[in-house]
mmCIF file of C-alpha atoms in Angstrom:
data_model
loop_
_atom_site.group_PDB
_atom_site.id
_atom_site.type_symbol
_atom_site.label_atom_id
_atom_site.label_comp_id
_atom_site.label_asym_id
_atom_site.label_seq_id
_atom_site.Cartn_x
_atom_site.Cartn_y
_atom_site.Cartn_z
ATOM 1 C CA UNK A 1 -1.753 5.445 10.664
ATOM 2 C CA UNK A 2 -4.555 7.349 8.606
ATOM 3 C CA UNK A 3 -4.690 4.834 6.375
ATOM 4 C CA UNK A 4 -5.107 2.079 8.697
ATOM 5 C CA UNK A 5 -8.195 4.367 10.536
ATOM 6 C CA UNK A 6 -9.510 4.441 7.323
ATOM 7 C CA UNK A 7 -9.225 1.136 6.789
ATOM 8 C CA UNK A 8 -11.046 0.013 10.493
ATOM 9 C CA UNK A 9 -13.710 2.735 9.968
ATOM 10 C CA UNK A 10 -14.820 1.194 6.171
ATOM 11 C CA UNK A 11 -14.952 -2.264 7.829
ATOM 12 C CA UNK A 12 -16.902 -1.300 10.640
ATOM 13 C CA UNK A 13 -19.265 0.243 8.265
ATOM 14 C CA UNK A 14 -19.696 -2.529 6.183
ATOM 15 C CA UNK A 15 -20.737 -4.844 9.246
ATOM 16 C CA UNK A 16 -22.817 -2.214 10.911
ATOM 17 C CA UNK A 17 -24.554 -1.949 7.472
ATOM 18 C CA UNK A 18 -24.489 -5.900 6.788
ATOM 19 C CA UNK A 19 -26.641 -6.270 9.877
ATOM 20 C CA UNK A 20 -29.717 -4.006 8.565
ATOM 21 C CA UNK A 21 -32.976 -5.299 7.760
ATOM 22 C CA UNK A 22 -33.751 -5.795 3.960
ATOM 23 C CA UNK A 23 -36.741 -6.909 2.698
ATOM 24 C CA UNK A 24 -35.701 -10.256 0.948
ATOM 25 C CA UNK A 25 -35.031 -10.296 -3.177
ATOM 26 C CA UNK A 26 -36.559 -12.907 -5.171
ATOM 27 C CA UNK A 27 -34.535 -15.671 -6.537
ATOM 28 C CA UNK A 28 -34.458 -18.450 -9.069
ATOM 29 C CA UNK A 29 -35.874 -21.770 -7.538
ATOM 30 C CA UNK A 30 -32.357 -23.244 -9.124
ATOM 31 C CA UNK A 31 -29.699 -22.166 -10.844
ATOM 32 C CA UNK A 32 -28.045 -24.491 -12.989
ATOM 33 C CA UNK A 33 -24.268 -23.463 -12.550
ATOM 34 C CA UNK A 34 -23.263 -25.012 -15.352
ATOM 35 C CA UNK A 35 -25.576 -23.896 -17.637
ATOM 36 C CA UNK A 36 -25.102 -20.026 -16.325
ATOM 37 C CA UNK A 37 -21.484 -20.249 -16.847
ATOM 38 C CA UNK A 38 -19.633 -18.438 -19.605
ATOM 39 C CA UNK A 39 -19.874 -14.514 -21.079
ATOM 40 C CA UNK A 40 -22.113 -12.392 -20.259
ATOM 41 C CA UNK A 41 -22.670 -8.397 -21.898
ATOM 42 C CA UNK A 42 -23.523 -5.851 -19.219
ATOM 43 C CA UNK A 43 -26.150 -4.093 -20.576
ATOM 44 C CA UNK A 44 -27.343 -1.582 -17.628
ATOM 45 C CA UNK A 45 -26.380 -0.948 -13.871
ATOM 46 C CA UNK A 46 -26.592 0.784 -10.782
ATOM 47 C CA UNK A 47 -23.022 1.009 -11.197
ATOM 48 C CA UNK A 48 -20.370 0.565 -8.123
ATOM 49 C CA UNK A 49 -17.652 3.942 -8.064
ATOM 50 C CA UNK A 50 -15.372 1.524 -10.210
ATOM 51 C CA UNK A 51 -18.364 1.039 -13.148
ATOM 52 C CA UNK A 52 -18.781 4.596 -13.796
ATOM 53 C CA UNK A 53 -17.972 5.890 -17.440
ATOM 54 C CA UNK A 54 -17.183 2.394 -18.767
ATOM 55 C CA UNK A 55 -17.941 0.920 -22.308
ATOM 56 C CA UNK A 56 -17.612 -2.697 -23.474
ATOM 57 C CA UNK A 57 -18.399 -4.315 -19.967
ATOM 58 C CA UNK A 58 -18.632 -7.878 -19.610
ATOM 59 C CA UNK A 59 -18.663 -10.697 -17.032
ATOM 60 C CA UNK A 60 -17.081 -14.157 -17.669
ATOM 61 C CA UNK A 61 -17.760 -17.142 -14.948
ATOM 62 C CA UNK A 62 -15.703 -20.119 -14.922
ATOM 63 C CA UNK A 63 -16.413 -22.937 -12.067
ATOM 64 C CA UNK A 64 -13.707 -23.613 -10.154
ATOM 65 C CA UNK A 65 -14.802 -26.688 -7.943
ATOM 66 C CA UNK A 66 -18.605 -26.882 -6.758
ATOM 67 C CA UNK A 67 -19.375 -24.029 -5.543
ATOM 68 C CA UNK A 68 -16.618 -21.923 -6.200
ATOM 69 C CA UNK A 69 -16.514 -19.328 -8.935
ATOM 70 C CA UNK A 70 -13.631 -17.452 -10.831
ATOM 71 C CA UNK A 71 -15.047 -14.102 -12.639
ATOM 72 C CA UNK A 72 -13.479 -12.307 -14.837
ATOM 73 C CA UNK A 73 -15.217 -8.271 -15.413
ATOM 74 C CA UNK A 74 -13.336 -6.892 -18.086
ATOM 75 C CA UNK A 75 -14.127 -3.497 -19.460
ATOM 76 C CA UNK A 76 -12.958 0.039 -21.322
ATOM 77 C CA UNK A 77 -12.607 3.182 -19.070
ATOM 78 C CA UNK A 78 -14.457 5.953 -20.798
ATOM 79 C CA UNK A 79 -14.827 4.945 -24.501
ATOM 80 C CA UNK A 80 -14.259 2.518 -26.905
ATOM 81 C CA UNK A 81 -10.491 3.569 -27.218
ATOM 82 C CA UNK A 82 -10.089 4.238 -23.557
ATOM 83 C CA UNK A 83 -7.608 1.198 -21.198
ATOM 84 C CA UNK A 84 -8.652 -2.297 -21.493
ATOM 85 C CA UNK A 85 -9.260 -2.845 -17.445
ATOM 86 C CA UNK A 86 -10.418 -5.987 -16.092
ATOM 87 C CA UNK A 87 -11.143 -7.261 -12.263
ATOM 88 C CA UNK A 88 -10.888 -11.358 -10.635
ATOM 89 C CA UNK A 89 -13.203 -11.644 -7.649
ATOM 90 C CA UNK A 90 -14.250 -15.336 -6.671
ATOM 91 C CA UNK A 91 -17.912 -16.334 -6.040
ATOM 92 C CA UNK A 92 -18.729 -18.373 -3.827
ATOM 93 C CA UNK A 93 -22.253 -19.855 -4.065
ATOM 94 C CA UNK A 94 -23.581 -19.587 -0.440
ATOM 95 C CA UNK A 95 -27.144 -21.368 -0.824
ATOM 96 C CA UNK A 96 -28.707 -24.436 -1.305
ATOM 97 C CA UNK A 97 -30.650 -25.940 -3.584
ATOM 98 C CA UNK A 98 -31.288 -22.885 -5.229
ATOM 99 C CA UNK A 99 -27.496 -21.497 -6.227
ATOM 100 C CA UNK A 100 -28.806 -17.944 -6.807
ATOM 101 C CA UNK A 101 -26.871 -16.475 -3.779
ATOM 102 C CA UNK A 102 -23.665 -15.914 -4.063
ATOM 103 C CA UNK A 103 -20.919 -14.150 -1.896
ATOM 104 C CA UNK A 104 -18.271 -11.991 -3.868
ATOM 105 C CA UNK A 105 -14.807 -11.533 -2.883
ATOM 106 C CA UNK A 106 -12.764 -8.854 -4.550
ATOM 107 C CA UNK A 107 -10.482 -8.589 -1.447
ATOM 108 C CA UNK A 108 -9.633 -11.240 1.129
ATOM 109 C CA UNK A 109 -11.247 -11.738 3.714
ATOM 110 C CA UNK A 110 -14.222 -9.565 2.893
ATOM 111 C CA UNK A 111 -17.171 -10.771 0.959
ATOM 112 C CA UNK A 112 -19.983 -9.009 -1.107
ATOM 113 C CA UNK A 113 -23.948 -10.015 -1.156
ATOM 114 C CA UNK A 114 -24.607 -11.005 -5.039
ATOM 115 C CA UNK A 115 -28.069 -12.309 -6.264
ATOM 116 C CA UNK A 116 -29.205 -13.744 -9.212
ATOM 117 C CA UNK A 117 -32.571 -12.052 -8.819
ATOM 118 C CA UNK A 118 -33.844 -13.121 -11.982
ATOM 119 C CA UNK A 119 -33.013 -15.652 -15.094
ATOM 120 C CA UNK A 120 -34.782 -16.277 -18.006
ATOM 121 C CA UNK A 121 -36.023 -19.682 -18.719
ATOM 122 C CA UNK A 122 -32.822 -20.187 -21.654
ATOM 123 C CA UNK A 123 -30.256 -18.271 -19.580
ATOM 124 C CA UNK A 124 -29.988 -15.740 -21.919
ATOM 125 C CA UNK A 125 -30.833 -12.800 -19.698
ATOM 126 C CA UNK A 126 -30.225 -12.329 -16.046
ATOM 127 C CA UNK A 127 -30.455 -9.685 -13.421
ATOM 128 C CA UNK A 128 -28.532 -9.648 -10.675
ATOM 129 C CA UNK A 129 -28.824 -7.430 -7.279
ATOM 130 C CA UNK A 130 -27.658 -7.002 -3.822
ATOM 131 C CA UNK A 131 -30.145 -7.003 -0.753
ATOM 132 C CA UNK A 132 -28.797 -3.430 -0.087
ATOM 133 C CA UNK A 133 -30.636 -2.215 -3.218
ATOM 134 C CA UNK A 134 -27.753 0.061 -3.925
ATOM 135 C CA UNK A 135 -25.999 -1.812 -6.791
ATOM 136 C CA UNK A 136 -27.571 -3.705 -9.619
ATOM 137 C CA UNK A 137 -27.003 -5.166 -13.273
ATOM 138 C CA UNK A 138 -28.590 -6.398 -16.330
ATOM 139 C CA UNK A 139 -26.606 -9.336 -18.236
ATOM 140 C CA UNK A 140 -27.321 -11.036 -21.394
ATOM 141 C CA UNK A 141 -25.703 -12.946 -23.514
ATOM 142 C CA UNK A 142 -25.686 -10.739 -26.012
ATOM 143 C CA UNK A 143 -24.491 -6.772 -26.478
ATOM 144 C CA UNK A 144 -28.066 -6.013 -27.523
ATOM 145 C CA UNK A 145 -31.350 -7.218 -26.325
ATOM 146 C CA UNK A 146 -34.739 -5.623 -27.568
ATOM 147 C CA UNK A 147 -35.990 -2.639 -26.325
ATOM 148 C CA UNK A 148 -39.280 -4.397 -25.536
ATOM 149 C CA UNK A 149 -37.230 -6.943 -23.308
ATOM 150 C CA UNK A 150 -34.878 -4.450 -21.666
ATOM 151 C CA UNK A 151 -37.863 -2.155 -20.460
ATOM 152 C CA UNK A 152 -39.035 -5.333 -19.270
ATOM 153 C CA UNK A 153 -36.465 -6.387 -17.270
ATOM 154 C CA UNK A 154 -36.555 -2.515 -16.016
ATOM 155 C CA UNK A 155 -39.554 -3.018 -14.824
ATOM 156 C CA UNK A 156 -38.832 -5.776 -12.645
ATOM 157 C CA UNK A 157 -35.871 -3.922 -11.280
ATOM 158 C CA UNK A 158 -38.193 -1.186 -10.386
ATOM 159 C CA UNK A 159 -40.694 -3.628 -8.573
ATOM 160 C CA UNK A 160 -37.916 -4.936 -6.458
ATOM 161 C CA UNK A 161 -37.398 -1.375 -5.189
ATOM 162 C CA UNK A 162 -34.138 0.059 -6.574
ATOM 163 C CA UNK A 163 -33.549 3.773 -7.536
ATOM 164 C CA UNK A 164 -33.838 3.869 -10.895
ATOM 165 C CA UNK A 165 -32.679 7.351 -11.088
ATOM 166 C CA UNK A 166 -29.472 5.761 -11.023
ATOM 167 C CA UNK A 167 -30.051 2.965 -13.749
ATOM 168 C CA UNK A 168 -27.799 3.774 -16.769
ATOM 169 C CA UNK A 169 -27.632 1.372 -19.536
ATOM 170 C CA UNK A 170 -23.659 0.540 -20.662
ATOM 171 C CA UNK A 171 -22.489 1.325 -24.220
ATOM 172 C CA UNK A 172 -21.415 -1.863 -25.597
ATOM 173 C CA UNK A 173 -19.686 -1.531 -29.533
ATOM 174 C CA UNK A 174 -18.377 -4.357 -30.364
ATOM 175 C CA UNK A 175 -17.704 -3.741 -33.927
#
């Protein structure tokens, strides 16, 4: 019984919260699936409660039809040497023309707001951000980018009005 009043009261939050006004996050004009599919490094976050204290973190997309999108997050827990974890949500692009809105589903039926809120011009580096402005990540398709770049791409997470108090980049040691 507690654990199905838990349950009710966590979905009723998550609507109550889904219908507050954000001020709306950029996007890409277009996303070229294709092009943005494959691995990605995850070089700093707002982390979610699951992301905390994790090395080696990476995101893999794989199209599954159209618009549907199998992810694979893999990562360590705690340190190089700490469990080899890894999580499966589906995206499922939710806009058109641009494809830079995605819904995320870690658990059926509910879905989570994912943005691309930024891509580079060679889809090499990519932010991505929820309207909530409580979650947030920088990709790339490497495990380093330049210091010059990733201050950048700070920056424009700053702009979009995130707290960066709670930006932490991810150790990634690949060697």
């Amino acid at each position: 019984m507690k654990k199905s009043l838990a349950a009710f009261l966590s979905i009723n939050a998550m609507l109550l919260s889904a219908c507050a006004s954000y001020k709306a996050l950029p996007a890409p004009e277009y996303v070229d699936l294709d092009r943005f599919m494959g691995n990605w490094y995850v070089i700093a976050s707002i982390p979610t409660p699951f992301e905390r204290n994790i090395v080696n973190a990476t995101e893999k997309y794989e199209r599954l039809s159209e618009r549907k999108i199998k992810t694979t997050f893999s990562y360590r827990k705690g340190d190089i040497d700490g469990k080899a974890k890894s999580m499966h949500p589906i995206g499922f692009v939710s806009d058109d023309p641009s494809n830079a809105v995605w819904k995320m589903q870690f658990l059926w039926p509910l879905k989570s707001d994912y943005r691309i809120v930024y891509l580079d011009d060679d889809y090499q580096t990519t932010i991505i951000g929820r309207m909530k402005r409580d979650y947030v990540w920088i990709l790339a398709r490497t495990p380093e980018i330049s210091d010059a770049h990733y201050n950048s791409l700070v920056d424009e997470i700053e702009q979009l009005g995130y707290d960066m108090s709670k930006l932490s980049k991810v150790p990634q040691n690949w060697e």
